[in-house]
Amino acid sequence: MPRPELLETFPNPYADRSYEIHMTCHEFTSLCPLGGVESDASELALLKGGAPDFGIITITYVPAAKCIELKSLKLYLWSYRDAAVFYERAVNRILDDLSAAVEPRWIQVVGDFNVRGGIKSVITASRGTKA
Amino acid sequence: MPRPELLETFPNPYADRSYEIHMTCHEFTSLCPLGGVESDASELALLKGGAPDFGIITITYVPAAKCIELKSLKLYLWSYRDAAVFYERAVNRILDDLSAAVEPRWIQVVGDFNVRGGIKSVITASRGTKA
Amino acid sequence: MPRPELLETFPNPYADRSYEIHMTCHEFTSLCPLGGVESDASELALLKGGAPDFGIITITYVPAAKCIELKSLKLYLWSYRDAAVFYERAVNRILDDLSAAVEPRWIQVVGDFNVRGGIKSVITASRGTKA
Amino acid sequence: MPRPELLETFPNPYADRSYEIHMTCHEFTSLCPLGGVESDASELALLKGGAPDFGIITITYVPAAKCIELKSLKLYLWSYRDAAVFYERAVNRILDDLSAAVEPRWIQVVGDFNVRGGIKSVITASRGTKA
Amino acid sequence: MPRPELLETFPNPYADRSYEIHMTCHEFTSLCPLGGVESDASELALLKGGAPDFGIITITYVPAAKCIELKSLKLYLWSYRDAAVFYERAVNRILDDLSAAVEPRWIQVVGDFNVRGGIKSVITASRGTKA
Amino acid sequence: MPRPELLETFPNPYADRSYEIHMTCHEFTSLCPLGGVESDASELALLKGGAPDFGIITITYVPAAKCIELKSLKLYLWSYRDAAVFYERAVNRILDDLSAAVEPRWIQVVGDFNVRGGIKSVITASRGTKA
Amino acid sequence: MPRPELLETFPNPYADRSYEIHMTCHEFTSLCPLGGVESDASELALLKGGAPDFGIITITYVPAAKCIELKSLKLYLWSYRDAAVFYERAVNRILDDLSAAVEPRWIQVVGDFNVRGGIKSVITASRGTKA
Amino acid sequence: MPRPELLETFPNPYADRSYEIHMTCHEFTSLCPLGGVESDASELALLKGGAPDFGIITITYVPAAKCIELKSLKLYLWSYRDAAVFYERAVNRILDDLSAAVEPRWIQVVGDFNVRGGIKSVITASRGTKA
Amino acid sequence: MPRPELLETFPNPYADRSYEIHMTCHEFTSLCPLGGVESDASELALLKGGAPDFGIITITYVPAAKCIELKSLKLYLWSYRDAAVFYERAVNRILDDLSAAVEPRWIQVVGDFNVRGGIKSVITASRGTKA
Amino acid sequence: MPRPELLETFPNPYADRSYEIHMTCHEFTSLCPLGGVESDASELALLKGGAPDFGIITITYVPAAKCIELKSLKLYLWSYRDAAVFYERAVNRILDDLSAAVEPRWIQVVGDFNVRGGIKSVITASRGTKA
């Protein structure tokens, strides 16, 4: 399941100015909730129908006092690998976990998920004011 | 013919915030109205001139209390397969059916149809206020 | 020569709302005016120097009471095949002919013409207010 | 169901030489067999699970005495719209139907089908000798 | 109608060696035969149904004593603008006309025509031996 | 760990002829062996350094008596999700497992893996004779 | 050296409305100033170090009473072929020369120059008000 | 280590107007800080873990009295080759060094760095007012 | 005019083995012969109709004892800037000049020239045996 | 300078069959020899004119008893960062170093280097027989 405790930060070296950090992870994968119920999924569950989902997670933020440490972000995103979550929850949860860890001036998370049933989904959520 | 009763929704898990859901279906197909009259088309009609139309339907919306269930959206879009409709009607009808089912804060539907007679058509319609 | 009388319309099925129709014709061709004089061109003229021009015509409009009938638009655009016109006149004339036939809330015509003498030209003209 | 009787031919105007004709149809659609059983599908079947399939059919052949008439080929390919067939059968059946109608020196049919379950399929079959 | 008498040549400046000349014309246009009958087409015919065809003509040859003069090739290809010909005939006729004018060691003509009825066609014909 | 027992087949409907089936899975993921030792990986292992690998698996084969069932192939490829294997082993193992299940005339497996340490790897293995 | 006297204009056929003309020349070439001194360059200079520069010049303007004649623009741009000018001067000079000749409502010139020393440069300058 | 003293300028030849200069360097490389500590890196350090970073640096500015000399910019960017810096510091430092040297009306620096750990980073910082 | 005396070579550091060197120059420019007569062109000639030609020159060779020095190749290609030559002559002359200077085991020169009169030309010539 | 002693191998897990391993490194960088003399370069040298070179190294081989260890290959390629070598030497040296370390059945190295002086270079060398 998602493990926000993995997220680490470092002090923003240019905290006196407003600048933007944009990160893209092309290798995000989670599991589709079984029977519409979000849960922890085991290998057994995977083979019974909790199909893997794949997508691209894009994070853009204007740091305040802290920046997200890149390697810890990678580990945090890996922690979705065995989690069964809806797209809407994944994107909003990443937004909330990062907001809590980094307390940015503004942050946006976009989840661009692979085609399922012939339909592609992109979810976009943000917090704070960009200006 | 289009069957809006197939559309299902689920409660928006993050109804307290404004975020965007964007879906693209590359596999939309309907029939061209025979002699300019929109109607139900049978296989016979198909071969007499009610040529198939193909297009990409893009739906973007900001959910309020409800989200559209992805599989039911797929079934709803499939229900145009035997319907003979003009492009303008298809896009506006999808807009109205989804608006009635999901009651979003804002919604936009774009129909990007394949070349016919050397001319490509894209229809864009929306309801509500995005801000 | 351009024949605007070929243009036909049908009643806008959703005239109560503002939506956009966008059409692209990749197969527009006309003739370059001979000696800078716009005129009707015959096959003879063609071979003496009234070189063919090729381009993409893009039409975007917000319909009011009427929509342009797609097949009639195709025939109208075909009627430039033997006309010798400058790019600037072609685009503005299409704008005027369509405006007269459809009386849209807003309309824009873009002519994107192939390279001539190593230079590519794109002409954009519009009428009405989009908002 | 597929209707090979729709296929028409015309005499090859250059039957004394060996040349190649290559045709691509980006708008092929059929239905997925319900429960693995190939059959005729109705609208009801469609909504119960006989999901639509979409693909690109590419036909390349070296004509002998006859050429395939383009419009009749279009109608023949349309006749798969309500047929429930496996990819392997669709491609080989098109190969056989065209071979019977055109009796070419060599012919190849490729079916390039959209992603299903995260997997894309391309089937290639041919008859005769190209050289 | 096609006018092969427009084709001009110039002496191959390197006739003692075997090298390849490849030319592509993206602006080829002719007319679709009316009712399947190839003929001269007038503007009237054009508007009654002899629809314009568009394509890319690619010519590759290994010159012997003569090279094709580029401007005369342009004029020759323009002369198809008012001709109603099937794709198969256009490509083979260009092959024959160029072969007669240039007498090359080897020559290939490819006609890559725009989508009609949802189907794209490419015709390839050649004469002589490349090696 | 990889579970070849999941692979299912169906009788080749055109077993009397030689044709090709090509499948691409863009959503293959496995784990990098921890400390260079291939093993089963748990969530714990994942976070300690058994980093996920991502790649595209392409399978091309000429069927003999049997075809691979598409859905079972999907499940089989999913079974690598928790397996820690080197690229070389993954590709050759898929080749061997499919060969055993389908007994094809010829088969090729290509694994095209994402960049790691700034280096991209593609492994290609095959069995049988294509001709 | 640049020869603005080559620029010719013709009366804007639709001077009563505001529309946009956009031209792109992919074949602009000039010379790099020798030792940083802008000057006329001869063949000798070219070989001693006044290296050729290549770029794409894009001109966009809203005509008032006059339009730029396309062929004269081509000749004017050719006149930079033997001129040694800095990028900044070339773009601003073209802007000034065209402004003087055409007296447009608004005009923008963009020079997009090829990589030199591993660095690509794009210069953008404009005059007048677009609205 | 970064050597801002290498930066040279020349007087803006069109200082009386506001125009934009945009430069892209696709060949930026620096070193990843060892153990998270930014420092000078030697060859030894490189092989022990201070891995090379690669990226594209884009600089856009509106010059006031001075323009940056292109060759000196190249040398300045080369001086990061042996420096161990975080992405955030590299981009902001380049911004500060260029601001000090050129004193522009407005300047923006974007660092678009290659994928590391499956995550791509783009940093954007600016100073001054563009209008 | 072309100046082959500018070409310089250096000893092939791996003359004992057969390997391939491939070079592409995207910035080749010459002049179109005035009235079909190849000659030296002055600025005056340029403006009277000896239009500039632009193309991409690709050179591939297997060195024997000598390699072409890159900078001298650049200067040699620059020397065509003021030469009025046909495409066929330019490519074959470059082939001959390089063959004389480098005496390679095998060499191929391709000239890929920009569209003129709506037609693109690619000339390919080679000497020696590649084996 | 290049350090082949960094290269490590592991036993080929499928040594009994012939299969292909293809690796691409997009982040190769070395230095251009100063004054045409290949040597070790220091930071000082870098700024005096030993300009950095950038390229893509592609390695394809058919392993015999040993496979190249990916991380050691990365370190070996990094060791060119401070080496001043000609393109021809770099590619052939990588070929020789890898051949000595892996003793493959067949191996090919391609160096695709960035544009210098407007000319792009690609060097291809191989050893052994691909069978």
mmCIF file with all atom_site columns, C-alpha atoms in Angstrom, chain B residues 1 3 6 26-31 42-44 46-47 49-54 75 78-82 114-116, chain D residues 1 3 6 26-31 42-44 46-47 49-54 75 78-82 114-116:
data_model
loop_
_atom_site.group_PDB
_atom_site.id
_atom_site.type_symbol
_atom_site.label_atom_id
_atom_site.label_alt_id
_atom_site.label_comp_id
_atom_site.label_asym_id
_atom_site.label_entity_id
_atom_site.label_seq_id
_atom_site.pdbx_PDB_ins_code
_atom_site.Cartn_x
_atom_site.Cartn_y
_atom_site.Cartn_z
_atom_site.occupancy
_atom_site.B_iso_or_equiv
_atom_site.pdbx_formal_charge
_atom_site.auth_seq_id
_atom_site.auth_comp_id
_atom_site.auth_asym_id
_atom_site.auth_atom_id
_atom_site.pdbx_PDB_model_num
ATOM 1  C CA . MET B 1 1   ? -29.665 3.667   -30.723 1.00 0.00 ? 1   MET B CA 1
ATOM 2  C CA . ARG B 1 3   ? -28.757 4.134   -24.587 1.00 0.00 ? 3   ARG B CA 1
ATOM 3  C CA . LEU B 1 6   ? -26.392 2.303   -19.450 1.00 0.00 ? 6   LEU B CA 1
ATOM 4  C CA . HIS B 1 26  ? -10.331 6.193   -29.975 1.00 0.00 ? 26  HIS B CA 1
ATOM 5  C CA . GLU B 1 27  ? -12.830 3.550   -31.055 1.00 0.00 ? 27  GLU B CA 1
ATOM 6  C CA . PHE B 1 28  ? -16.104 5.433   -31.538 1.00 0.00 ? 28  PHE B CA 1
ATOM 7  C CA . THR B 1 29  ? -18.163 4.357   -34.514 1.00 0.00 ? 29  THR B CA 1
ATOM 8  C CA . SER B 1 30  ? -21.694 5.182   -35.676 1.00 0.00 ? 30  SER B CA 1
ATOM 9  C CA . LEU B 1 31  ? -23.503 5.233   -39.018 1.00 0.00 ? 31  LEU B CA 1
ATOM 10 C CA . SER B 1 42  ? -29.787 -2.438  -39.973 1.00 0.00 ? 42  SER B CA 1
ATOM 11 C CA . GLU B 1 43  ? -27.124 -4.437  -41.797 1.00 0.00 ? 43  GLU B CA 1
ATOM 12 C CA . LEU B 1 44  ? -29.159 -4.009  -44.968 1.00 0.00 ? 44  LEU B CA 1
ATOM 13 C CA . LEU B 1 46  ? -25.404 -0.339  -43.958 1.00 0.00 ? 46  LEU B CA 1
ATOM 14 C CA . LEU B 1 47  ? -24.758 -1.971  -47.287 1.00 0.00 ? 47  LEU B CA 1
ATOM 15 C CA . GLY B 1 49  ? -25.327 3.491   -48.229 1.00 0.00 ? 49  GLY B CA 1
ATOM 16 C CA . GLY B 1 50  ? -25.526 4.273   -44.536 1.00 0.00 ? 50  GLY B CA 1
ATOM 17 C CA . ALA B 1 51  ? -21.767 4.282   -44.381 1.00 0.00 ? 51  ALA B CA 1
ATOM 18 C CA . PRO B 1 52  ? -19.954 3.782   -41.057 1.00 0.00 ? 52  PRO B CA 1
ATOM 19 C CA . ASP B 1 53  ? -18.430 6.834   -39.398 1.00 0.00 ? 53  ASP B CA 1
ATOM 20 C CA . PHE B 1 54  ? -15.360 6.611   -37.162 1.00 0.00 ? 54  PHE B CA 1
ATOM 21 C CA . LEU B 1 75  ? -20.982 0.411   -23.049 1.00 0.00 ? 75  LEU B CA 1
ATOM 22 C CA . TRP B 1 78  ? -20.778 1.240   -27.946 1.00 0.00 ? 78  TRP B CA 1
ATOM 23 C CA . SER B 1 79  ? -24.531 1.845   -28.172 1.00 0.00 ? 79  SER B CA 1
ATOM 24 C CA . TYR B 1 80  ? -23.912 4.341   -31.034 1.00 0.00 ? 80  TYR B CA 1
ATOM 25 C CA . ARG B 1 81  ? -22.577 1.494   -33.196 1.00 0.00 ? 81  ARG B CA 1
ATOM 26 C CA . ASP B 1 82  ? -25.941 0.929   -34.904 1.00 0.00 ? 82  ASP B CA 1
ATOM 27 C CA . ASN B 1 114 ? -12.288 10.730  -39.716 1.00 0.00 ? 114 ASN B CA 1
ATOM 28 C CA . VAL B 1 115 ? -12.011 12.333  -43.161 1.00 0.00 ? 115 VAL B CA 1
ATOM 29 C CA . ARG B 1 116 ? -15.141 12.074  -45.317 1.00 0.00 ? 116 ARG B CA 1
ATOM 30 C CA . MET D 1 1   ? -21.530 -11.922 -41.530 1.00 0.00 ? 1   MET D CA 1
ATOM 31 C CA . ARG D 1 3   ? -20.324 -11.347 -47.592 1.00 0.00 ? 3   ARG D CA 1
ATOM 32 C CA . LEU D 1 6   ? -20.112 -8.225  -52.649 1.00 0.00 ? 6   LEU D CA 1
ATOM 33 C CA . HIS D 1 26  ? -7.914  2.083   -41.274 1.00 0.00 ? 26  HIS D CA 1
ATOM 34 C CA . GLU D 1 27  ? -11.575 1.628   -40.382 1.00 0.00 ? 27  GLU D CA 1
ATOM 35 C CA . PHE D 1 28  ? -12.035 -2.133  -40.011 1.00 0.00 ? 28  PHE D CA 1
ATOM 36 C CA . THR D 1 29  ? -14.283 -3.221  -37.160 1.00 0.00 ? 29  THR D CA 1
ATOM 37 C CA . SER D 1 30  ? -15.779 -6.558  -36.151 1.00 0.00 ? 30  SER D CA 1
ATOM 38 C CA . LEU D 1 31  ? -16.970 -8.131  -32.903 1.00 0.00 ? 31  LEU D CA 1
ATOM 39 C CA . SER D 1 42  ? -26.916 -8.632  -32.295 1.00 0.00 ? 42  SER D CA 1
ATOM 40 C CA . GLU D 1 43  ? -27.014 -5.317  -30.451 1.00 0.00 ? 43  GLU D CA 1
ATOM 41 C CA . LEU D 1 44  ? -28.019 -7.247  -27.320 1.00 0.00 ? 44  LEU D CA 1
ATOM 42 C CA . LEU D 1 46  ? -22.801 -6.423  -28.109 1.00 0.00 ? 46  LEU D CA 1
ATOM 43 C CA . LEU D 1 47  ? -23.848 -4.981  -24.788 1.00 0.00 ? 47  LEU D CA 1
ATOM 44 C CA . GLY D 1 49  ? -19.852 -8.745  -23.838 1.00 0.00 ? 49  GLY D CA 1
ATOM 45 C CA . GLY D 1 50  ? -19.211 -9.318  -27.511 1.00 0.00 ? 50  GLY D CA 1
ATOM 46 C CA . ALA D 1 51  ? -16.945 -6.288  -27.479 1.00 0.00 ? 51  ALA D CA 1
ATOM 47 C CA . PRO D 1 52  ? -16.129 -4.484  -30.739 1.00 0.00 ? 52  PRO D CA 1
ATOM 48 C CA . ASP D 1 53  ? -12.685 -5.031  -32.237 1.00 0.00 ? 53  ASP D CA 1
ATOM 49 C CA . PHE D 1 54  ? -10.916 -2.381  -34.328 1.00 0.00 ? 54  PHE D CA 1
ATOM 50 C CA . LEU D 1 75  ? -18.587 -2.851  -48.850 1.00 0.00 ? 75  LEU D CA 1
ATOM 51 C CA . TRP D 1 78  ? -18.035 -3.287  -43.940 1.00 0.00 ? 78  TRP D CA 1
ATOM 52 C CA . SER D 1 79  ? -19.796 -6.659  -43.854 1.00 0.00 ? 79  SER D CA 1
ATOM 53 C CA . TYR D 1 80  ? -17.569 -7.719  -40.915 1.00 0.00 ? 80  TYR D CA 1
ATOM 54 C CA . ARG D 1 81  ? -19.155 -5.008  -38.739 1.00 0.00 ? 81  ARG D CA 1
ATOM 55 C CA . ASP D 1 82  ? -21.688 -7.408  -37.206 1.00 0.00 ? 82  ASP D CA 1
ATOM 56 C CA . ASN D 1 114 ? -5.914  -2.443  -31.522 1.00 0.00 ? 114 ASN D CA 1
ATOM 57 C CA . VAL D 1 115 ? -4.631  -3.248  -28.027 1.00 0.00 ? 115 VAL D CA 1
ATOM 58 C CA . ARG D 1 116 ? -6.811  -5.679  -26.024 1.00 0.00 ? 116 ARG D CA 1
#
